[in-house]
Short mmCIF file of C-alpha atoms in Angstrom, two decimals:
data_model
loop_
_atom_site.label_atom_id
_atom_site.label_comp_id
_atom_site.label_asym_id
_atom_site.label_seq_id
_atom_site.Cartn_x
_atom_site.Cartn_y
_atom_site.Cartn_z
CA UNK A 9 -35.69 -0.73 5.25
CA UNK A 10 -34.21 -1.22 8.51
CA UNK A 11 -32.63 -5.03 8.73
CA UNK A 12 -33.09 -7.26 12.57
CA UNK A 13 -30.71 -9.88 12.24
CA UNK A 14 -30.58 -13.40 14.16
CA UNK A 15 -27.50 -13.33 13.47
CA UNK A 16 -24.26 -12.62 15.40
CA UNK A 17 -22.12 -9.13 14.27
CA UNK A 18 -19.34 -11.30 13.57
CA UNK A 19 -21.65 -14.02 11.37
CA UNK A 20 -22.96 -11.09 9.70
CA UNK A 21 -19.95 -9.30 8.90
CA UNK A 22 -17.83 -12.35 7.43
CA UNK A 23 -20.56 -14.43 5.60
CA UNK A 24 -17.97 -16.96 4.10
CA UNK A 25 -16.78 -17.86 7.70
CA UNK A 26 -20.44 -17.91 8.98
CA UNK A 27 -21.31 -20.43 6.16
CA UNK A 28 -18.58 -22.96 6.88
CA UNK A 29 -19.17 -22.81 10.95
CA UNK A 30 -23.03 -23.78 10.21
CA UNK A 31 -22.04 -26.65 8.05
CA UNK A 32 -18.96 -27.66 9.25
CA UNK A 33 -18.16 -31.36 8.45
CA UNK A 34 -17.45 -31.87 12.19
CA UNK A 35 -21.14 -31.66 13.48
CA UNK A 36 -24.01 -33.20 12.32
CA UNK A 37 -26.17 -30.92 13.26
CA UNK A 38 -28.16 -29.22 11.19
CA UNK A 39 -27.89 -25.43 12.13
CA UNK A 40 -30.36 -22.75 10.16
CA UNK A 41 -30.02 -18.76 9.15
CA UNK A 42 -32.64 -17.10 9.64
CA UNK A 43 -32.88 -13.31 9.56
CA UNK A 44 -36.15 -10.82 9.56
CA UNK A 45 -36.60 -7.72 7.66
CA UNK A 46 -38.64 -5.13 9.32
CA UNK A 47 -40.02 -2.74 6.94
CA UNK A 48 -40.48 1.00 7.71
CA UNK A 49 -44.38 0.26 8.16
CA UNK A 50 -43.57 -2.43 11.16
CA UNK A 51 -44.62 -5.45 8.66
CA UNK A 52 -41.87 -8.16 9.35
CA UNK A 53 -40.63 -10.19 6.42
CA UNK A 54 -38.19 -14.00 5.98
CA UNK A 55 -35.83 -13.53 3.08
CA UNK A 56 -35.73 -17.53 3.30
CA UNK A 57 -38.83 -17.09 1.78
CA UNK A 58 -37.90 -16.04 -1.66
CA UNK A 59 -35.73 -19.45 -1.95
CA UNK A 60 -37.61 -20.85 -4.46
CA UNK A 61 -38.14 -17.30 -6.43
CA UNK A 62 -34.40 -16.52 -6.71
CA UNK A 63 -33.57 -20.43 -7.45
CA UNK A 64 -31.89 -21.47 -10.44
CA UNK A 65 -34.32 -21.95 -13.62
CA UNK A 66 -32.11 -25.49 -14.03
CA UNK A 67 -33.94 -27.97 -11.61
CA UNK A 68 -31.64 -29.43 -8.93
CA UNK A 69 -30.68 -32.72 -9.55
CA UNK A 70 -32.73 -35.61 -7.85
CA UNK A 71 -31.61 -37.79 -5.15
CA UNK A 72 -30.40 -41.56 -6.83
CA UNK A 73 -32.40 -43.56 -4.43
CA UNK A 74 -35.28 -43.23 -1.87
CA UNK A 75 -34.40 -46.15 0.44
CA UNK A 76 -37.11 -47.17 2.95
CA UNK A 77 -35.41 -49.38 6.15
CA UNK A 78 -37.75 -51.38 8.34
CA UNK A 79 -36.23 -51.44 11.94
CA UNK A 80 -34.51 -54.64 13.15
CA UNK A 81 -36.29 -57.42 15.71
CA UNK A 82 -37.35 -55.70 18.43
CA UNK A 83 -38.13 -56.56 22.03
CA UNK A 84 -41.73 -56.32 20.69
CA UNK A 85 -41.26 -58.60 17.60
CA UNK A 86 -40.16 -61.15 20.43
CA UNK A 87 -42.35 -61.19 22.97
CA UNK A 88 -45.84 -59.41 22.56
CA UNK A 89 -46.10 -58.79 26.10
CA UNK A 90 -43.51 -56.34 26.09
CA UNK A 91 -46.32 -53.58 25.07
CA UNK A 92 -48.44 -54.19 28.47
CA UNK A 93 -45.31 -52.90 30.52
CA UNK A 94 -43.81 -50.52 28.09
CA UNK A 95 -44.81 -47.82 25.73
CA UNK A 96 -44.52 -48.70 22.50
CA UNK A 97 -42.09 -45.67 21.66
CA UNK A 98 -39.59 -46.89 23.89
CA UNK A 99 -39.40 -50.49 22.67
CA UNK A 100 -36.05 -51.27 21.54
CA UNK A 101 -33.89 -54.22 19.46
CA UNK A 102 -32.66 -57.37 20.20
CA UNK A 103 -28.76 -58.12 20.01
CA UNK A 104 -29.94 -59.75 16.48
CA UNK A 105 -32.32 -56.35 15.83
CA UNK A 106 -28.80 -54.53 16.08
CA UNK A 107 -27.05 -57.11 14.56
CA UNK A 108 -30.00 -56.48 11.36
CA UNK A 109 -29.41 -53.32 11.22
CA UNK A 110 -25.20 -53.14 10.97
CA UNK A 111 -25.72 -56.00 7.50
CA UNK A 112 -28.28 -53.84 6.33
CA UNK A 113 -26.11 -50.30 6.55
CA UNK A 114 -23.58 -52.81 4.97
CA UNK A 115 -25.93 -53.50 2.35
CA UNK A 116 -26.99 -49.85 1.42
CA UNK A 117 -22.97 -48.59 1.45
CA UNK A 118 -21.98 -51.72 -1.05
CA UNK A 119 -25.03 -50.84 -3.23
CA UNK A 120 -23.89 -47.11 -3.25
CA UNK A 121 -20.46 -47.86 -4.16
CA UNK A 122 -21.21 -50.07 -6.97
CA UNK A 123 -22.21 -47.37 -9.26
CA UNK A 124 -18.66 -45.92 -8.99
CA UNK A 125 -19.01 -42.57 -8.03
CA UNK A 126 -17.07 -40.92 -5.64
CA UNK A 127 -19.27 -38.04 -4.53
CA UNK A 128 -22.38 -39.92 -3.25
CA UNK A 129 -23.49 -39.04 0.05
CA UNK A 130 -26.56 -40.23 2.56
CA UNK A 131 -29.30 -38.03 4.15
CA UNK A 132 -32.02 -39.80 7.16
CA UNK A 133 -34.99 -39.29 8.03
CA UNK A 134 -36.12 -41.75 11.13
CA UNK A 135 -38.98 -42.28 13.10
CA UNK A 136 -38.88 -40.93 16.78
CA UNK A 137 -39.50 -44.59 18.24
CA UNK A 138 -36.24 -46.37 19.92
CA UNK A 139 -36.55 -49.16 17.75
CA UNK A 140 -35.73 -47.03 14.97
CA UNK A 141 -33.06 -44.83 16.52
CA UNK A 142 -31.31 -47.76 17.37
CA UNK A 143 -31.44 -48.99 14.03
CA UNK A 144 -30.32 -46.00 12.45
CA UNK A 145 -27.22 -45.51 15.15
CA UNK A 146 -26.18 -49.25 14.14
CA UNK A 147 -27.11 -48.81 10.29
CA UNK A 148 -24.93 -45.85 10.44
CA UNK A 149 -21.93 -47.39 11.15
CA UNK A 150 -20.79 -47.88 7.76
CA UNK A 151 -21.04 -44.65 6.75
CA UNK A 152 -18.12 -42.15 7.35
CA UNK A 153 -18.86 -38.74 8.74
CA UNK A 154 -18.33 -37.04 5.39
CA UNK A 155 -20.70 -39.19 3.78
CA UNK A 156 -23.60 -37.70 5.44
CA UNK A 157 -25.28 -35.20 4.67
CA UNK A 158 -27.97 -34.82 7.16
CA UNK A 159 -30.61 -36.51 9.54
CA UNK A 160 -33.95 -35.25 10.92
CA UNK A 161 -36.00 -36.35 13.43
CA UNK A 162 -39.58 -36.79 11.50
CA UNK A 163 -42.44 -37.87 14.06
CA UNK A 164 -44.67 -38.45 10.89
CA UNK A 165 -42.59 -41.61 10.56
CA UNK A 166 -43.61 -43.23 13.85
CA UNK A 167 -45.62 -46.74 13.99
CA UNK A 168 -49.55 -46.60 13.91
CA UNK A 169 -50.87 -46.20 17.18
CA UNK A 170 -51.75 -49.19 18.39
CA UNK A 171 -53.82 -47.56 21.65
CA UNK A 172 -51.64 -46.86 24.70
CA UNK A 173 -50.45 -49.86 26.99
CA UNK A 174 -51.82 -53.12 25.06
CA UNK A 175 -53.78 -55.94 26.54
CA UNK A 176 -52.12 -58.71 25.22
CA UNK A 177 -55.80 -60.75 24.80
CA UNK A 178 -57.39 -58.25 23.86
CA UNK A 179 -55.33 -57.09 21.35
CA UNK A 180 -55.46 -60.42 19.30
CA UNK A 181 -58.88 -59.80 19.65
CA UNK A 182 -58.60 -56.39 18.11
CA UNK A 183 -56.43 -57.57 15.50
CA UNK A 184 -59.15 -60.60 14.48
CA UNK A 185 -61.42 -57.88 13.95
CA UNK A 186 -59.09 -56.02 11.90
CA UNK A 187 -58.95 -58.92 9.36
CA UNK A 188 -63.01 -59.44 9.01
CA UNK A 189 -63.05 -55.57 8.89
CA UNK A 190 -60.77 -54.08 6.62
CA UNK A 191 -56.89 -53.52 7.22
CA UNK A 192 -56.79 -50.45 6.19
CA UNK A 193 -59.67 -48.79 7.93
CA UNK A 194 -59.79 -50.64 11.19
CA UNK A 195 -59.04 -48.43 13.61
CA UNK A 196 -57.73 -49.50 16.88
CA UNK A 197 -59.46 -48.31 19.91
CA UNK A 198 -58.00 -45.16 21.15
CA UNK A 199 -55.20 -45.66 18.21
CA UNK A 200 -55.06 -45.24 14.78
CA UNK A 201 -56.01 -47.25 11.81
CA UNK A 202 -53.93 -47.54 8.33
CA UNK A 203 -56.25 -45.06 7.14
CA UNK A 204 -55.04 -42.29 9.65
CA UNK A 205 -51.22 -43.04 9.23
CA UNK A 206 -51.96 -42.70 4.95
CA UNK A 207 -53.05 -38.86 6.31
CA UNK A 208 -50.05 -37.68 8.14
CA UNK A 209 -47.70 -39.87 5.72
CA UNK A 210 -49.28 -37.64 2.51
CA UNK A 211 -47.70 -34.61 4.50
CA UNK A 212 -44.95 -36.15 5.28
CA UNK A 213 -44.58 -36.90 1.09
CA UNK A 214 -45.58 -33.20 0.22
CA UNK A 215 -42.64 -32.38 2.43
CA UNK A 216 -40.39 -34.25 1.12
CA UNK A 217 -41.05 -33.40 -2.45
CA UNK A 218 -40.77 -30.10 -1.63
CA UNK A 219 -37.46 -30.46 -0.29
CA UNK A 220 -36.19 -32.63 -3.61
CA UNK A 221 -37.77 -30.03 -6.12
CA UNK A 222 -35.86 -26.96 -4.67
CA UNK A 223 -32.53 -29.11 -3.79
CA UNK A 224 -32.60 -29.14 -0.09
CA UNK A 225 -30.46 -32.07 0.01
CA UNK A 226 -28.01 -30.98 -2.29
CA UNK A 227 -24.23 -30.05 -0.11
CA UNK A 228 -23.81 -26.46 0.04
CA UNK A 229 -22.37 -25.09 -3.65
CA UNK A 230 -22.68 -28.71 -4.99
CA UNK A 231 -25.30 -30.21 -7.37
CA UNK A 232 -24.52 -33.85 -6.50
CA UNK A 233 -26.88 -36.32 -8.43
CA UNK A 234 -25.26 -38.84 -5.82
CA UNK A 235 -27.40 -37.93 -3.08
CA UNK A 236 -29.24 -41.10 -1.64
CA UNK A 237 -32.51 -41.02 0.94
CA UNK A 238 -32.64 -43.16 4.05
CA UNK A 239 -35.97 -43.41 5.28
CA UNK A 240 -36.26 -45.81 8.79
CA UNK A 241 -39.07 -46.34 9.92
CA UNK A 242 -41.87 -49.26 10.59
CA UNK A 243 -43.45 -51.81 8.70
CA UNK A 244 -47.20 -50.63 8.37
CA UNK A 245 -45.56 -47.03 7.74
CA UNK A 246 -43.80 -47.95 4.85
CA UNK A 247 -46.45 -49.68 2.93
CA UNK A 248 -48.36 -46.82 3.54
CA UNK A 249 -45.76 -44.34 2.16
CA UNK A 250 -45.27 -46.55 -1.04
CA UNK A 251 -49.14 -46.81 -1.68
CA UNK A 252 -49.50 -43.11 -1.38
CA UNK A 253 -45.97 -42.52 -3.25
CA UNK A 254 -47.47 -44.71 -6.45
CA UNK A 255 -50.79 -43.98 -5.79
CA UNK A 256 -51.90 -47.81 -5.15
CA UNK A 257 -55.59 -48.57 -4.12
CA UNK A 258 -56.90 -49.53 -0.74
CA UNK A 259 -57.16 -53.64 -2.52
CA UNK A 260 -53.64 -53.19 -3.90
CA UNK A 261 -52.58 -52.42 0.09
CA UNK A 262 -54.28 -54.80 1.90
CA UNK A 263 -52.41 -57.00 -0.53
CA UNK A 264 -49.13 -56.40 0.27
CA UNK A 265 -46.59 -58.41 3.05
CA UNK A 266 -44.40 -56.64 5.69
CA UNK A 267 -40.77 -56.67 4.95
CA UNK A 268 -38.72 -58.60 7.18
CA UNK A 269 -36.46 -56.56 10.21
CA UNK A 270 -34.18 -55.01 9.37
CA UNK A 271 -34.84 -55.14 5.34
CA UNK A 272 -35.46 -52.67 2.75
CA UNK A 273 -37.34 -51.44 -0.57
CA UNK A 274 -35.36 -49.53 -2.87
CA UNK A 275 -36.97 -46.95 -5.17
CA UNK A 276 -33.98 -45.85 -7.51
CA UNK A 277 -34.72 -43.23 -9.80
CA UNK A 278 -35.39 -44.62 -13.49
CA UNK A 279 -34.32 -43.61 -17.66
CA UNK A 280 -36.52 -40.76 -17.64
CA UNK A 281 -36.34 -39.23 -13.57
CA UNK A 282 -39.20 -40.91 -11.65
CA UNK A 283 -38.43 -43.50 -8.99
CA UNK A 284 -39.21 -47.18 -10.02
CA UNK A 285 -39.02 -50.19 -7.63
CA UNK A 286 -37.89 -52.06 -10.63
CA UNK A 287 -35.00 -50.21 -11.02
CA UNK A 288 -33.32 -52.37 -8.25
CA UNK A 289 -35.69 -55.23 -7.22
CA UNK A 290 -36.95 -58.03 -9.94
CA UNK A 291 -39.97 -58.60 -10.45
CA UNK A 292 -40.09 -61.84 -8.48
CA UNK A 293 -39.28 -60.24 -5.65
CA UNK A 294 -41.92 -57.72 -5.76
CA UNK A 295 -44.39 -60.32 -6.47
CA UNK A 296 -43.44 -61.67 -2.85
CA UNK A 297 -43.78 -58.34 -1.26
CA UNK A 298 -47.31 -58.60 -2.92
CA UNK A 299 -46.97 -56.59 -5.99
CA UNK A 300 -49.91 -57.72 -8.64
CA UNK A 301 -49.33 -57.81 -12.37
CA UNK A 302 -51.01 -54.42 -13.18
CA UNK A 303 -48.68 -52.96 -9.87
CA UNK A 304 -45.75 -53.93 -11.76
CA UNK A 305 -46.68 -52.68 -15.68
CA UNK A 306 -47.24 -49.23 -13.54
CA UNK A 307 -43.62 -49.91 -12.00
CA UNK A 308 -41.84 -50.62 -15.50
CA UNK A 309 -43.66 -47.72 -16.95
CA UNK A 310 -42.08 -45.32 -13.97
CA UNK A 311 -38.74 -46.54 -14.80
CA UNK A 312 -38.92 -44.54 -18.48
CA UNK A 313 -41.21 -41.39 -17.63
CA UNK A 314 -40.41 -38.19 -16.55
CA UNK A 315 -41.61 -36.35 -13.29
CA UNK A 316 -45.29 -34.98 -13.89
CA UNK A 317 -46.29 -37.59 -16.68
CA UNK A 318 -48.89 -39.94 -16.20
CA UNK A 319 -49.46 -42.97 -17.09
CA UNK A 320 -52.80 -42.93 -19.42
CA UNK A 321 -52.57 -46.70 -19.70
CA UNK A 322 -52.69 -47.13 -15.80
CA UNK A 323 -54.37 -50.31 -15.84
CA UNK A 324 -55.52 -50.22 -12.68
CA UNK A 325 -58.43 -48.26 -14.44
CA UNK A 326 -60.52 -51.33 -15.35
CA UNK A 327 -60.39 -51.96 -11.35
CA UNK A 328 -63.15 -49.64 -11.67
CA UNK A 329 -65.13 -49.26 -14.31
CA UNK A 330 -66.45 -52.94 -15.79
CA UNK A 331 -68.60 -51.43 -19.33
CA UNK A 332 -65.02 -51.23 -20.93
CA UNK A 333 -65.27 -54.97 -21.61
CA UNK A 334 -68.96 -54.66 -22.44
CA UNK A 335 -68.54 -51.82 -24.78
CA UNK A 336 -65.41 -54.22 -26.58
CA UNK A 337 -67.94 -57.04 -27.28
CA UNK A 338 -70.17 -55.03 -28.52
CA UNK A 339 -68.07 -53.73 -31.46
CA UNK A 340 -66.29 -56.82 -31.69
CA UNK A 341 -62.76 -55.45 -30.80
#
């Protein structure tokens, strides 16, 4: 089998050197080998592929935390009619959205740090808007270079589409309707509705628990159980990911609160391996946020399982079906 490499000769011929120029410490930038194997019948094939074939039988360890960030005040949050003059991917923060966003980097790197370990590291994913660029650029001052371990770019992230330039009347109007309607299947004319962000945030979840089973966060060489998530992004966006992360119905949605600019929800993986907001949050504060009793039986049961349980005593399952109580009084139990 004759070999086509992407590769330059001198990459190829010194794969030790090759290795440390694609991830050298001085660059973020996140650089990728790729080579193709052309067989002797002209079928192309990506050794890449067989990543998950040749992979240790040992599962990588899992990242500590899954942080989600909500971007700080923005020019929007301020003054509504921002969005009739500019598009709403190039709205960006206030001096105090910036200002957010340095406490809450602050805020994540003091968390970190308290569990004593001295290999923990940092790896975002933000939302293509300004608002949240800016808020990563700030958040990220507290880290050092060396304690990052990556960023991407993940459009999947961005806010729901509100519809273009906004009519500032008509858009309160919109919203009204939203309410009487449903606020998770209104959809906005020429924009989105919850609904359609929920779609594109389920890929964006398959994704990323794709790249956490086969350890694509993990430093080259290392197994680092330190590894912590940074997810910025937008208010609506984030609910959504957590509903479709924990499975919550379209009621237990529409009955959650935004988080404020600039703040953040912590899912911090539990006793057994699965990521429980209860792991770092009371349960007083998740009540705020608009957690409901069964929400948060479901949340101290995540903090003991294991990945790929499930919890048989969900009791979000007499949400739906009402003879349970029925057949109970009939037997007298």
């Amino acid at each position: 089998m004759a070999t086509l490499s992407l590769l330059p000769t001198s990459a190829t011929s010194k794969p030790s050197s090759w290795r440390n120029h694609l991830f050298s410490p001085n660059s973020l930038q996140c650089k990728k080998k790729e080579s193709i194997e052309i067989s002797t019948n002209g079928q192309a094939s990506f050794p890449e592929k067989n990543l998950l074939r040749h992979a240790s039988k040992t599962p990588p360890p899992r990242p500590r935390r899954i942080i989600l960030v909500r971007h700080g005040e923005s020019e929007g949050n301020v003054d509504e009619s921002m969005y009739t003059m500019v598009a709403d991917p190039k709205i960006g923060l206030t001096e105090r959205g910036k200002a957010q966003a340095i406490e809450c980097g602050e805020r994540i790197r003091k968390m970190i740090e308290k569990d004593g370990a001295n290999d923990w590291k940092v790896y975002f994913y933000v939302s293509p808007y300004k608002r949240t660029l800016e808020t990563l650029r700030n958040l990220a001052r507290s880290f050092e270079r060396s304690r990052i371990a990556g960023l991407r770019e993940e459009p999947r992230l961005r806010e729901q589409d509100f519809g273009n330039f906004q009519d500032r009347e008509k858009m309160r109007v919109e919203k009204a309707i939203r309410m009487l309607y449903g606020r998770f299947f209104y959809r906005f004319p020429d924009g989105e509705s919850a609904a359609d962000v929920y779609d594109r945030i389920t890929g964006f979840r398959e994704t990323l628990r794709a790249d956490i089973d086969i350890g694509r966060f993990q430093p080259p060489g290392d197994r680092n159980p330190n590894m912590n998530i940074v997810i910025v992004s937008h208010g609506l966006t984030l609910r959504v990911f957590l509903m479709r992360w924990y499975k919550w119905t379209v009621e237990q949605y529409e009955g959650l609160h935004n988080f404020g600019n600039g703040g953040m929800i912590v899912m911090e993986k539990g006793y057994g391996g699965r990521y429980s907001l209860l792991m770092h949050h009371k349960e007083e504060e998740l009540r705020k946020f608009g957690l409901t009793e069964q929400m948060l039986i479901d949340q101290d049961w995540q903090k003991y399982a294991r990945p790929g349980e499930l919890n048989y005593d969900c009791p979000t399952m007499n949400s739906f079906f009402t003879h349970f109580d029925e057949k109970d009084a009939k037997f007298g139990s």
